[in-house]
Amino acid sequence: MQWIAMIAMLIDHIGIVFFKGEQVWRWIGRLAFPLYAYGIVAGYRHTRSLPRYAKRLAVTAALAQLPYLYAFGFMQVNVVGSFLFCIGVLYVLDRTGHPAARALIIAAALVIMQVLPFEYGGYGLLLVLIYRYAESPSQMFLGHLLLNFLYYVLMPLQMLSIAGTLIIIYAQKRLPALSERSAPAWLWRGFYPGHLLLLSIAAAFRRGLFAGF
């Protein structure tokens, strides 16, 4: 799944930077976010040190932010920063027992992610919560499908992201075989800021900033 996530994200981002009028790049890219979101939830569940995990996400988000802003021109926190916020929400929820308090925490977090410039906003948080608390593959699928319908007006392309959840469900059944094909840890962790840096450099050449060199 890691290879699919990275390749789909790269295709999506190449489309944003170089082929803005060609939607097929964005269609393929819809696979990436659910796979990364599921990976974040899995990392949260299985990490031996949540502070170190959160610190690694924070460093990744910080390294990626300037290339992200330059390559895409989106004045918002990049997706890893959004995932870091989601991890914080999961941490608080897992230490809050009262249902009403948990509902208030989720509502407040959704408002924050919608009002502040987090990439994917409340959609991202809700998908992370679906992956965290769904008790079966069918719940995961139906939850994601409903979420896509709820956000259809704001994010119509995300309807295609349901394919990412189908890949996750398939991977859960084939986990031993697929785990042997995981990307190296250094590549998985460094791919996001690394590919954004390369894209920002390519975008600078395209805009003629290095024409005199």
mmCIF file with all atom_site columns, C-alpha atoms in Angstrom:
data_model
loop_
_atom_site.group_PDB
_atom_site.id
_atom_site.type_symbol
_atom_site.label_atom_id
_atom_site.label_alt_id
_atom_site.label_comp_id
_atom_site.label_asym_id
_atom_site.label_entity_id
_atom_site.label_seq_id
_atom_site.pdbx_PDB_ins_code
_atom_site.Cartn_x
_atom_site.Cartn_y
_atom_site.Cartn_z
_atom_site.occupancy
_atom_site.B_iso_or_equiv
_atom_site.pdbx_formal_charge
_atom_site.auth_seq_id
_atom_site.auth_comp_id
_atom_site.auth_asym_id
_atom_site.auth_atom_id
_atom_site.pdbx_PDB_model_num
ATOM 1   C CA . MET A 1 1   ? 0.000   0.000   0.000   1.00 0.00 ? 1   MET A CA 1
ATOM 2   C CA . GLN A 1 2   ? 2.875   2.378   0.700   1.00 0.00 ? 2   GLN A CA 1
ATOM 3   C CA . TRP A 1 3   ? 4.118   2.181   -2.879  1.00 0.00 ? 3   TRP A CA 1
ATOM 4   C CA . ILE A 1 4   ? 0.617   2.834   -4.223  1.00 0.00 ? 4   ILE A CA 1
ATOM 5   C CA . ALA A 1 5   ? 0.201   5.805   -1.874  1.00 0.00 ? 5   ALA A CA 1
ATOM 6   C CA . MET A 1 6   ? 3.495   7.417   -2.877  1.00 0.00 ? 6   MET A CA 1
ATOM 7   C CA . ILE A 1 7   ? 3.037   6.866   -6.620  1.00 0.00 ? 7   ILE A CA 1
ATOM 8   C CA . ALA A 1 8   ? -0.562  8.135   -6.546  1.00 0.00 ? 8   ALA A CA 1
ATOM 9   C CA . MET A 1 9   ? 0.459   11.227  -4.575  1.00 0.00 ? 9   MET A CA 1
ATOM 10  C CA . LEU A 1 10  ? 3.337   11.949  -6.965  1.00 0.00 ? 10  LEU A CA 1
ATOM 11  C CA . ILE A 1 11  ? 1.009   11.659  -9.967  1.00 0.00 ? 11  ILE A CA 1
ATOM 12  C CA . ASP A 1 12  ? -1.519  13.946  -8.278  1.00 0.00 ? 12  ASP A CA 1
ATOM 13  C CA . HIS A 1 13  ? 1.083   16.582  -7.455  1.00 0.00 ? 13  HIS A CA 1
ATOM 14  C CA . ILE A 1 14  ? 2.665   16.484  -10.915 1.00 0.00 ? 14  ILE A CA 1
ATOM 15  C CA . GLY A 1 15  ? -0.805  17.154  -12.263 1.00 0.00 ? 15  GLY A CA 1
ATOM 16  C CA . ILE A 1 16  ? -1.290  20.136  -9.940  1.00 0.00 ? 16  ILE A CA 1
ATOM 17  C CA . VAL A 1 17  ? 2.029   21.717  -10.881 1.00 0.00 ? 17  VAL A CA 1
ATOM 18  C CA . PHE A 1 18  ? 2.320   20.954  -14.594 1.00 0.00 ? 18  PHE A CA 1
ATOM 19  C CA . PHE A 1 19  ? -1.051  19.763  -15.965 1.00 0.00 ? 19  PHE A CA 1
ATOM 20  C CA . LYS A 1 20  ? -3.741  21.781  -14.204 1.00 0.00 ? 20  LYS A CA 1
ATOM 21  C CA . GLY A 1 21  ? -6.294  21.341  -16.961 1.00 0.00 ? 21  GLY A CA 1
ATOM 22  C CA . GLU A 1 22  ? -5.972  17.551  -17.144 1.00 0.00 ? 22  GLU A CA 1
ATOM 23  C CA . GLN A 1 23  ? -8.164  15.937  -14.496 1.00 0.00 ? 23  GLN A CA 1
ATOM 24  C CA . VAL A 1 24  ? -6.924  12.397  -15.039 1.00 0.00 ? 24  VAL A CA 1
ATOM 25  C CA . TRP A 1 25  ? -3.865  13.167  -12.876 1.00 0.00 ? 25  TRP A CA 1
ATOM 26  C CA . ARG A 1 26  ? -6.155  14.233  -10.024 1.00 0.00 ? 26  ARG A CA 1
ATOM 27  C CA . TRP A 1 27  ? -8.376  11.182  -10.477 1.00 0.00 ? 27  TRP A CA 1
ATOM 28  C CA . ILE A 1 28  ? -5.444  8.845   -9.943  1.00 0.00 ? 28  ILE A CA 1
ATOM 29  C CA . GLY A 1 29  ? -4.254  10.984  -7.051  1.00 0.00 ? 29  GLY A CA 1
ATOM 30  C CA . ARG A 1 30  ? -7.468  10.392  -5.091  1.00 0.00 ? 30  ARG A CA 1
ATOM 31  C CA . LEU A 1 31  ? -6.029  7.029   -4.044  1.00 0.00 ? 31  LEU A CA 1
ATOM 32  C CA . ALA A 1 32  ? -3.289  8.654   -2.007  1.00 0.00 ? 32  ALA A CA 1
ATOM 33  C CA . PHE A 1 33  ? -5.073  10.424  0.833   1.00 0.00 ? 33  PHE A CA 1
ATOM 34  C CA . PRO A 1 34  ? -7.034  7.444   2.215   1.00 0.00 ? 34  PRO A CA 1
ATOM 35  C CA . LEU A 1 35  ? -3.929  5.250   2.111   1.00 0.00 ? 35  LEU A CA 1
ATOM 36  C CA . TYR A 1 36  ? -1.891  7.852   3.985   1.00 0.00 ? 36  TYR A CA 1
ATOM 37  C CA . ALA A 1 37  ? -4.716  8.461   6.452   1.00 0.00 ? 37  ALA A CA 1
ATOM 38  C CA . TYR A 1 38  ? -4.935  4.746   7.174   1.00 0.00 ? 38  TYR A CA 1
ATOM 39  C CA . GLY A 1 39  ? -1.156  4.621   7.572   1.00 0.00 ? 39  GLY A CA 1
ATOM 40  C CA . ILE A 1 40  ? -1.322  7.453   10.113  1.00 0.00 ? 40  ILE A CA 1
ATOM 41  C CA . VAL A 1 41  ? -3.958  5.588   12.132  1.00 0.00 ? 41  VAL A CA 1
ATOM 42  C CA . ALA A 1 42  ? -1.903  2.382   11.986  1.00 0.00 ? 42  ALA A CA 1
ATOM 43  C CA . GLY A 1 43  ? 1.155   4.315   13.113  1.00 0.00 ? 43  GLY A CA 1
ATOM 44  C CA . TYR A 1 44  ? -0.782  5.806   16.017  1.00 0.00 ? 44  TYR A CA 1
ATOM 45  C CA . ARG A 1 45  ? -2.032  2.390   17.081  1.00 0.00 ? 45  ARG A CA 1
ATOM 46  C CA . HIS A 1 46  ? 1.285   0.586   16.909  1.00 0.00 ? 46  HIS A CA 1
ATOM 47  C CA . THR A 1 47  ? 3.922   3.173   17.751  1.00 0.00 ? 47  THR A CA 1
ATOM 48  C CA . ARG A 1 48  ? 6.044   2.406   20.796  1.00 0.00 ? 48  ARG A CA 1
ATOM 49  C CA . SER A 1 49  ? 6.493   6.101   21.532  1.00 0.00 ? 49  SER A CA 1
ATOM 50  C CA . LEU A 1 50  ? 3.719   8.529   20.638  1.00 0.00 ? 50  LEU A CA 1
ATOM 51  C CA . PRO A 1 51  ? 5.876   11.616  21.432  1.00 0.00 ? 51  PRO A CA 1
ATOM 52  C CA . ARG A 1 52  ? 8.561   10.427  18.994  1.00 0.00 ? 52  ARG A CA 1
ATOM 53  C CA . TYR A 1 53  ? 5.937   9.602   16.392  1.00 0.00 ? 53  TYR A CA 1
ATOM 54  C CA . ALA A 1 54  ? 4.373   13.049  16.754  1.00 0.00 ? 54  ALA A CA 1
ATOM 55  C CA . LYS A 1 55  ? 7.811   14.705  16.644  1.00 0.00 ? 55  LYS A CA 1
ATOM 56  C CA . ARG A 1 56  ? 8.626   12.872  13.403  1.00 0.00 ? 56  ARG A CA 1
ATOM 57  C CA . LEU A 1 57  ? 5.370   14.081  11.861  1.00 0.00 ? 57  LEU A CA 1
ATOM 58  C CA . ALA A 1 58  ? 6.064   17.641  13.055  1.00 0.00 ? 58  ALA A CA 1
ATOM 59  C CA . VAL A 1 59  ? 9.556   17.628  11.513  1.00 0.00 ? 59  VAL A CA 1
ATOM 60  C CA . THR A 1 60  ? 8.192   16.226  8.245   1.00 0.00 ? 60  THR A CA 1
ATOM 61  C CA . ALA A 1 61  ? 5.449   18.861  8.129   1.00 0.00 ? 61  ALA A CA 1
ATOM 62  C CA . ALA A 1 62  ? 7.929   21.658  8.856   1.00 0.00 ? 62  ALA A CA 1
ATOM 63  C CA . LEU A 1 63  ? 10.389  20.495  6.184   1.00 0.00 ? 63  LEU A CA 1
ATOM 64  C CA . ALA A 1 64  ? 7.619   20.203  3.612   1.00 0.00 ? 64  ALA A CA 1
ATOM 65  C CA . GLN A 1 65  ? 5.798   23.466  4.287   1.00 0.00 ? 65  GLN A CA 1
ATOM 66  C CA . LEU A 1 66  ? 7.864   25.925  2.235   1.00 0.00 ? 66  LEU A CA 1
ATOM 67  C CA . PRO A 1 67  ? 8.218   23.625  -0.811  1.00 0.00 ? 67  PRO A CA 1
ATOM 68  C CA . TYR A 1 68  ? 4.487   22.916  -0.508  1.00 0.00 ? 68  TYR A CA 1
ATOM 69  C CA . LEU A 1 69  ? 3.597   26.611  -0.526  1.00 0.00 ? 69  LEU A CA 1
ATOM 70  C CA . TYR A 1 70  ? 5.894   27.367  -3.437  1.00 0.00 ? 70  TYR A CA 1
ATOM 71  C CA . ALA A 1 71  ? 5.038   24.383  -5.627  1.00 0.00 ? 71  ALA A CA 1
ATOM 72  C CA . PHE A 1 72  ? 1.256   24.589  -5.245  1.00 0.00 ? 72  PHE A CA 1
ATOM 73  C CA . GLY A 1 73  ? 0.545   28.129  -4.096  1.00 0.00 ? 73  GLY A CA 1
ATOM 74  C CA . PHE A 1 74  ? -1.902  26.791  -1.486  1.00 0.00 ? 74  PHE A CA 1
ATOM 75  C CA . MET A 1 75  ? -1.856  29.055  1.574   1.00 0.00 ? 75  MET A CA 1
ATOM 76  C CA . GLN A 1 76  ? -2.573  26.319  4.054   1.00 0.00 ? 76  GLN A CA 1
ATOM 77  C CA . VAL A 1 77  ? -0.963  23.795  6.366   1.00 0.00 ? 77  VAL A CA 1
ATOM 78  C CA . ASN A 1 78  ? 0.206   20.771  4.409   1.00 0.00 ? 78  ASN A CA 1
ATOM 79  C CA . VAL A 1 79  ? -1.397  17.377  4.840   1.00 0.00 ? 79  VAL A CA 1
ATOM 80  C CA . VAL A 1 80  ? 1.200   16.071  7.303   1.00 0.00 ? 80  VAL A CA 1
ATOM 81  C CA . GLY A 1 81  ? 0.415   19.023  9.562   1.00 0.00 ? 81  GLY A CA 1
ATOM 82  C CA . SER A 1 82  ? -3.247  18.061  9.258   1.00 0.00 ? 82  SER A CA 1
ATOM 83  C CA . PHE A 1 83  ? -2.416  14.484  10.224  1.00 0.00 ? 83  PHE A CA 1
ATOM 84  C CA . LEU A 1 84  ? -0.442  15.717  13.227  1.00 0.00 ? 84  LEU A CA 1
ATOM 85  C CA . PHE A 1 85  ? -3.516  17.609  14.424  1.00 0.00 ? 85  PHE A CA 1
ATOM 86  C CA . CYS A 1 86  ? -5.623  14.469  13.886  1.00 0.00 ? 86  CYS A CA 1
ATOM 87  C CA . ILE A 1 87  ? -3.190  12.456  16.008  1.00 0.00 ? 87  ILE A CA 1
ATOM 88  C CA . GLY A 1 88  ? -3.660  14.982  18.794  1.00 0.00 ? 88  GLY A CA 1
ATOM 89  C CA . VAL A 1 89  ? -7.431  14.588  18.537  1.00 0.00 ? 89  VAL A CA 1
ATOM 90  C CA . LEU A 1 90  ? -7.147  10.787  18.727  1.00 0.00 ? 90  LEU A CA 1
ATOM 91  C CA . TYR A 1 91  ? -4.923  11.094  21.796  1.00 0.00 ? 91  TYR A CA 1
ATOM 92  C CA . VAL A 1 92  ? -7.453  13.288  23.596  1.00 0.00 ? 92  VAL A CA 1
ATOM 93  C CA . LEU A 1 93  ? -10.411 11.107  22.574  1.00 0.00 ? 93  LEU A CA 1
ATOM 94  C CA . ASP A 1 94  ? -8.732  7.948   23.824  1.00 0.00 ? 94  ASP A CA 1
ATOM 95  C CA . ARG A 1 95  ? -8.361  9.584   27.228  1.00 0.00 ? 95  ARG A CA 1
ATOM 96  C CA . THR A 1 96  ? -11.917 10.885  27.430  1.00 0.00 ? 96  THR A CA 1
ATOM 97  C CA . GLY A 1 97  ? -14.582 8.443   28.546  1.00 0.00 ? 97  GLY A CA 1
ATOM 98  C CA . HIS A 1 98  ? -17.798 10.482  28.542  1.00 0.00 ? 98  HIS A CA 1
ATOM 99  C CA . PRO A 1 99  ? -19.659 10.298  25.195  1.00 0.00 ? 99  PRO A CA 1
ATOM 100 C CA . ALA A 1 100 ? -20.848 13.915  25.396  1.00 0.00 ? 100 ALA A CA 1
ATOM 101 C CA . ALA A 1 101 ? -17.313 15.146  26.044  1.00 0.00 ? 101 ALA A CA 1
ATOM 102 C CA . ARG A 1 102 ? -15.991 13.107  23.130  1.00 0.00 ? 102 ARG A CA 1
ATOM 103 C CA . ALA A 1 103 ? -18.667 14.567  20.845  1.00 0.00 ? 103 ALA A CA 1
ATOM 104 C CA . LEU A 1 104 ? -17.708 18.099  21.921  1.00 0.00 ? 104 LEU A CA 1
ATOM 105 C CA . ILE A 1 105 ? -14.023 17.384  21.278  1.00 0.00 ? 105 ILE A CA 1
ATOM 106 C CA . ILE A 1 106 ? -14.793 16.119  17.788  1.00 0.00 ? 106 ILE A CA 1
ATOM 107 C CA . ALA A 1 107 ? -17.074 19.070  17.048  1.00 0.00 ? 107 ALA A CA 1
ATOM 108 C CA . ALA A 1 108 ? -14.453 21.573  18.252  1.00 0.00 ? 108 ALA A CA 1
ATOM 109 C CA . ALA A 1 109 ? -11.718 19.861  16.246  1.00 0.00 ? 109 ALA A CA 1
ATOM 110 C CA . LEU A 1 110 ? -13.877 19.894  13.107  1.00 0.00 ? 110 LEU A CA 1
ATOM 111 C CA . VAL A 1 111 ? -14.506 23.624  13.500  1.00 0.00 ? 111 VAL A CA 1
ATOM 112 C CA . ILE A 1 112 ? -10.778 24.275  13.956  1.00 0.00 ? 112 ILE A CA 1
ATOM 113 C CA . MET A 1 113 ? -9.845  22.241  10.891  1.00 0.00 ? 113 MET A CA 1
ATOM 114 C CA . GLN A 1 114 ? -12.513 23.915  8.771   1.00 0.00 ? 114 GLN A CA 1
ATOM 115 C CA . VAL A 1 115 ? -11.769 27.473  9.910   1.00 0.00 ? 115 VAL A CA 1
ATOM 116 C CA . LEU A 1 116 ? -7.986  27.286  9.973   1.00 0.00 ? 116 LEU A CA 1
ATOM 117 C CA . PRO A 1 117 ? -6.188  26.489  6.709   1.00 0.00 ? 117 PRO A CA 1
ATOM 118 C CA . PHE A 1 118 ? -5.552  22.770  7.203   1.00 0.00 ? 118 PHE A CA 1
ATOM 119 C CA . GLU A 1 119 ? -5.332  20.721  4.030   1.00 0.00 ? 119 GLU A CA 1
ATOM 120 C CA . TYR A 1 120 ? -8.429  18.527  3.685   1.00 0.00 ? 120 TYR A CA 1
ATOM 121 C CA . GLY A 1 121 ? -10.012 20.274  6.684   1.00 0.00 ? 121 GLY A CA 1
ATOM 122 C CA . GLY A 1 122 ? -12.742 18.438  8.538   1.00 0.00 ? 122 GLY A CA 1
ATOM 123 C CA . TYR A 1 123 ? -12.935 15.801  5.822   1.00 0.00 ? 123 TYR A CA 1
ATOM 124 C CA . GLY A 1 124 ? -9.472  14.598  6.740   1.00 0.00 ? 124 GLY A CA 1
ATOM 125 C CA . LEU A 1 125 ? -10.278 14.372  10.441  1.00 0.00 ? 125 LEU A CA 1
ATOM 126 C CA . LEU A 1 126 ? -13.509 12.476  9.830   1.00 0.00 ? 126 LEU A CA 1
ATOM 127 C CA . LEU A 1 127 ? -11.780 9.947   7.574   1.00 0.00 ? 127 LEU A CA 1
ATOM 128 C CA . VAL A 1 128 ? -9.104  9.379   10.213  1.00 0.00 ? 128 VAL A CA 1
ATOM 129 C CA . LEU A 1 129 ? -11.848 8.836   12.809  1.00 0.00 ? 129 LEU A CA 1
ATOM 130 C CA . ILE A 1 130 ? -13.593 6.349   10.517  1.00 0.00 ? 130 ILE A CA 1
ATOM 131 C CA . TYR A 1 131 ? -10.393 4.356   10.087  1.00 0.00 ? 131 TYR A CA 1
ATOM 132 C CA . ARG A 1 132 ? -9.688  4.513   13.826  1.00 0.00 ? 132 ARG A CA 1
ATOM 133 C CA . TYR A 1 133 ? -13.079 3.429   15.125  1.00 0.00 ? 133 TYR A CA 1
ATOM 134 C CA . ALA A 1 134 ? -14.713 1.348   12.366  1.00 0.00 ? 134 ALA A CA 1
ATOM 135 C CA . GLU A 1 135 ? -15.167 -2.168  13.714  1.00 0.00 ? 135 GLU A CA 1
ATOM 136 C CA . SER A 1 136 ? -15.393 -3.981  10.390  1.00 0.00 ? 136 SER A CA 1
ATOM 137 C CA . PRO A 1 137 ? -14.447 -3.528  6.731   1.00 0.00 ? 137 PRO A CA 1
ATOM 138 C CA . SER A 1 138 ? -18.092 -2.866  5.862   1.00 0.00 ? 138 SER A CA 1
ATOM 139 C CA . GLN A 1 139 ? -18.290 -0.066  8.453   1.00 0.00 ? 139 GLN A CA 1
ATOM 140 C CA . MET A 1 140 ? -15.083 1.417   7.070   1.00 0.00 ? 140 MET A CA 1
ATOM 141 C CA . PHE A 1 141 ? -16.402 1.305   3.510   1.00 0.00 ? 141 PHE A CA 1
ATOM 142 C CA . LEU A 1 142 ? -19.864 2.678   4.319   1.00 0.00 ? 142 LEU A CA 1
ATOM 143 C CA . GLY A 1 143 ? -18.411 5.364   6.588   1.00 0.00 ? 143 GLY A CA 1
ATOM 144 C CA . HIS A 1 144 ? -16.055 6.578   3.891   1.00 0.00 ? 144 HIS A CA 1
ATOM 145 C CA . LEU A 1 145 ? -18.778 6.454   1.239   1.00 0.00 ? 145 LEU A CA 1
ATOM 146 C CA . LEU A 1 146 ? -21.144 8.510   3.412   1.00 0.00 ? 146 LEU A CA 1
ATOM 147 C CA . LEU A 1 147 ? -18.368 10.994  4.132   1.00 0.00 ? 147 LEU A CA 1
ATOM 148 C CA . ASN A 1 148 ? -17.762 11.440  0.412   1.00 0.00 ? 148 ASN A CA 1
ATOM 149 C CA . PHE A 1 149 ? -21.449 12.156  -0.143  1.00 0.00 ? 149 PHE A CA 1
ATOM 150 C CA . LEU A 1 150 ? -21.488 14.675  2.725   1.00 0.00 ? 150 LEU A CA 1
ATOM 151 C CA . TYR A 1 151 ? -18.531 16.555  1.223   1.00 0.00 ? 151 TYR A CA 1
ATOM 152 C CA . TYR A 1 152 ? -19.531 16.102  -2.408  1.00 0.00 ? 152 TYR A CA 1
ATOM 153 C CA . VAL A 1 153 ? -20.347 19.778  -2.990  1.00 0.00 ? 153 VAL A CA 1
ATOM 154 C CA . LEU A 1 154 ? -17.018 20.947  -1.533  1.00 0.00 ? 154 LEU A CA 1
ATOM 155 C CA . MET A 1 155 ? -14.830 18.088  -2.750  1.00 0.00 ? 155 MET A CA 1
ATOM 156 C CA . PRO A 1 156 ? -16.523 16.225  -5.629  1.00 0.00 ? 156 PRO A CA 1
ATOM 157 C CA . LEU A 1 157 ? -13.319 14.488  -6.753  1.00 0.00 ? 157 LEU A CA 1
ATOM 158 C CA . GLN A 1 158 ? -13.087 12.743  -3.387  1.00 0.00 ? 158 GLN A CA 1
ATOM 159 C CA . MET A 1 159 ? -15.846 10.379  -4.502  1.00 0.00 ? 159 MET A CA 1
ATOM 160 C CA . LEU A 1 160 ? -13.058 8.525   -6.305  1.00 0.00 ? 160 LEU A CA 1
ATOM 161 C CA . SER A 1 161 ? -11.118 8.110   -3.071  1.00 0.00 ? 161 SER A CA 1
ATOM 162 C CA . ILE A 1 162 ? -13.412 5.262   -2.040  1.00 0.00 ? 162 ILE A CA 1
ATOM 163 C CA . ALA A 1 163 ? -11.112 3.105   -4.172  1.00 0.00 ? 163 ALA A CA 1
ATOM 164 C CA . GLY A 1 164 ? -8.425  3.732   -1.551  1.00 0.00 ? 164 GLY A CA 1
ATOM 165 C CA . THR A 1 165 ? -10.581 2.182   1.144   1.00 0.00 ? 165 THR A CA 1
ATOM 166 C CA . LEU A 1 166 ? -11.244 -0.824  -1.094  1.00 0.00 ? 166 LEU A CA 1
ATOM 167 C CA . ILE A 1 167 ? -7.470  -1.273  -1.424  1.00 0.00 ? 167 ILE A CA 1
ATOM 168 C CA . ILE A 1 168 ? -7.132  -1.065  2.375   1.00 0.00 ? 168 ILE A CA 1
ATOM 169 C CA . ILE A 1 169 ? -9.844  -3.700  2.889   1.00 0.00 ? 169 ILE A CA 1
ATOM 170 C CA . TYR A 1 170 ? -8.136  -5.994  0.399   1.00 0.00 ? 170 TYR A CA 1
ATOM 171 C CA . ALA A 1 171 ? -4.767  -5.380  2.052   1.00 0.00 ? 171 ALA A CA 1
ATOM 172 C CA . GLN A 1 172 ? -6.141  -6.347  5.455   1.00 0.00 ? 172 GLN A CA 1
ATOM 173 C CA . LYS A 1 173 ? -6.926  -9.797  4.075   1.00 0.00 ? 173 LYS A CA 1
ATOM 174 C CA . ARG A 1 174 ? -3.493  -10.091 2.441   1.00 0.00 ? 174 ARG A CA 1
ATOM 175 C CA . LEU A 1 175 ? -1.490  -8.331  5.155   1.00 0.00 ? 175 LEU A CA 1
ATOM 176 C CA . PRO A 1 176 ? 1.366   -10.860 5.563   1.00 0.00 ? 176 PRO A CA 1
ATOM 177 C CA . ALA A 1 177 ? 2.135   -10.877 1.844   1.00 0.00 ? 177 ALA A CA 1
ATOM 178 C CA . LEU A 1 178 ? 1.779   -7.129  1.417   1.00 0.00 ? 178 LEU A CA 1
ATOM 179 C CA . SER A 1 179 ? 3.902   -6.245  4.437   1.00 0.00 ? 179 SER A CA 1
ATOM 180 C CA . GLU A 1 180 ? 6.906   -7.853  2.744   1.00 0.00 ? 180 GLU A CA 1
ATOM 181 C CA . ARG A 1 181 ? 6.544   -5.308  -0.073  1.00 0.00 ? 181 ARG A CA 1
ATOM 182 C CA . SER A 1 182 ? 6.554   -2.206  2.140   1.00 0.00 ? 182 SER A CA 1
ATOM 183 C CA . ALA A 1 183 ? 8.761   0.692   1.119   1.00 0.00 ? 183 ALA A CA 1
ATOM 184 C CA . PRO A 1 184 ? 12.011  1.270   3.068   1.00 0.00 ? 184 PRO A CA 1
ATOM 185 C CA . ALA A 1 185 ? 11.369  3.354   6.178   1.00 0.00 ? 185 ALA A CA 1
ATOM 186 C CA . TRP A 1 186 ? 13.653  6.181   5.029   1.00 0.00 ? 186 TRP A CA 1
ATOM 187 C CA . LEU A 1 187 ? 11.795  6.458   1.721   1.00 0.00 ? 187 LEU A CA 1
ATOM 188 C CA . TRP A 1 188 ? 8.331   6.325   3.297   1.00 0.00 ? 188 TRP A CA 1
ATOM 189 C CA . ARG A 1 189 ? 9.223   9.019   5.827   1.00 0.00 ? 189 ARG A CA 1
ATOM 190 C CA . GLY A 1 190 ? 11.185  11.251  3.495   1.00 0.00 ? 190 GLY A CA 1
ATOM 191 C CA . PHE A 1 191 ? 9.121   10.969  0.337   1.00 0.00 ? 191 PHE A CA 1
ATOM 192 C CA . TYR A 1 192 ? 6.649   13.732  1.159   1.00 0.00 ? 192 TYR A CA 1
ATOM 193 C CA . PRO A 1 193 ? 9.100   16.587  1.805   1.00 0.00 ? 193 PRO A CA 1
ATOM 194 C CA . GLY A 1 194 ? 11.581  15.187  -0.729  1.00 0.00 ? 194 GLY A CA 1
ATOM 195 C CA . HIS A 1 195 ? 9.221   15.057  -3.686  1.00 0.00 ? 195 HIS A CA 1
ATOM 196 C CA . LEU A 1 196 ? 7.791   18.481  -2.813  1.00 0.00 ? 196 LEU A CA 1
ATOM 197 C CA . LEU A 1 197 ? 11.296  19.950  -2.826  1.00 0.00 ? 197 LEU A CA 1
ATOM 198 C CA . LEU A 1 198 ? 11.963  18.492  -6.271  1.00 0.00 ? 198 LEU A CA 1
ATOM 199 C CA . LEU A 1 199 ? 8.607   19.732  -7.552  1.00 0.00 ? 199 LEU A CA 1
ATOM 200 C CA . SER A 1 200 ? 9.244   23.232  -6.194  1.00 0.00 ? 200 SER A CA 1
ATOM 201 C CA . ILE A 1 201 ? 12.638  23.313  -7.937  1.00 0.00 ? 201 ILE A CA 1
ATOM 202 C CA . ALA A 1 202 ? 11.044  22.117  -11.180 1.00 0.00 ? 202 ALA A CA 1
ATOM 203 C CA . ALA A 1 203 ? 8.324   24.755  -10.782 1.00 0.00 ? 203 ALA A CA 1
ATOM 204 C CA . ALA A 1 204 ? 10.993  27.431  -10.272 1.00 0.00 ? 204 ALA A CA 1
ATOM 205 C CA . PHE A 1 205 ? 12.718  26.430  -13.512 1.00 0.00 ? 205 PHE A CA 1
ATOM 206 C CA . ARG A 1 206 ? 9.374   26.464  -15.287 1.00 0.00 ? 206 ARG A CA 1
ATOM 207 C CA . ARG A 1 207 ? 8.683   29.985  -14.029 1.00 0.00 ? 207 ARG A CA 1
ATOM 208 C CA . GLY A 1 208 ? 12.083  31.085  -15.275 1.00 0.00 ? 208 GLY A CA 1
ATOM 209 C CA . LEU A 1 209 ? 13.571  31.936  -11.883 1.00 0.00 ? 209 LEU A CA 1
ATOM 210 C CA . PHE A 1 210 ? 16.810  30.112  -12.714 1.00 0.00 ? 210 PHE A CA 1
ATOM 211 C CA . ALA A 1 211 ? 16.931  31.216  -16.340 1.00 0.00 ? 211 ALA A CA 1
ATOM 212 C CA . GLY A 1 212 ? 20.208  33.059  -15.839 1.00 0.00 ? 212 GLY A CA 1
ATOM 213 C CA . PHE A 1 213 ? 22.064  30.103  -14.361 1.00 0.00 ? 213 PHE A CA 1
#
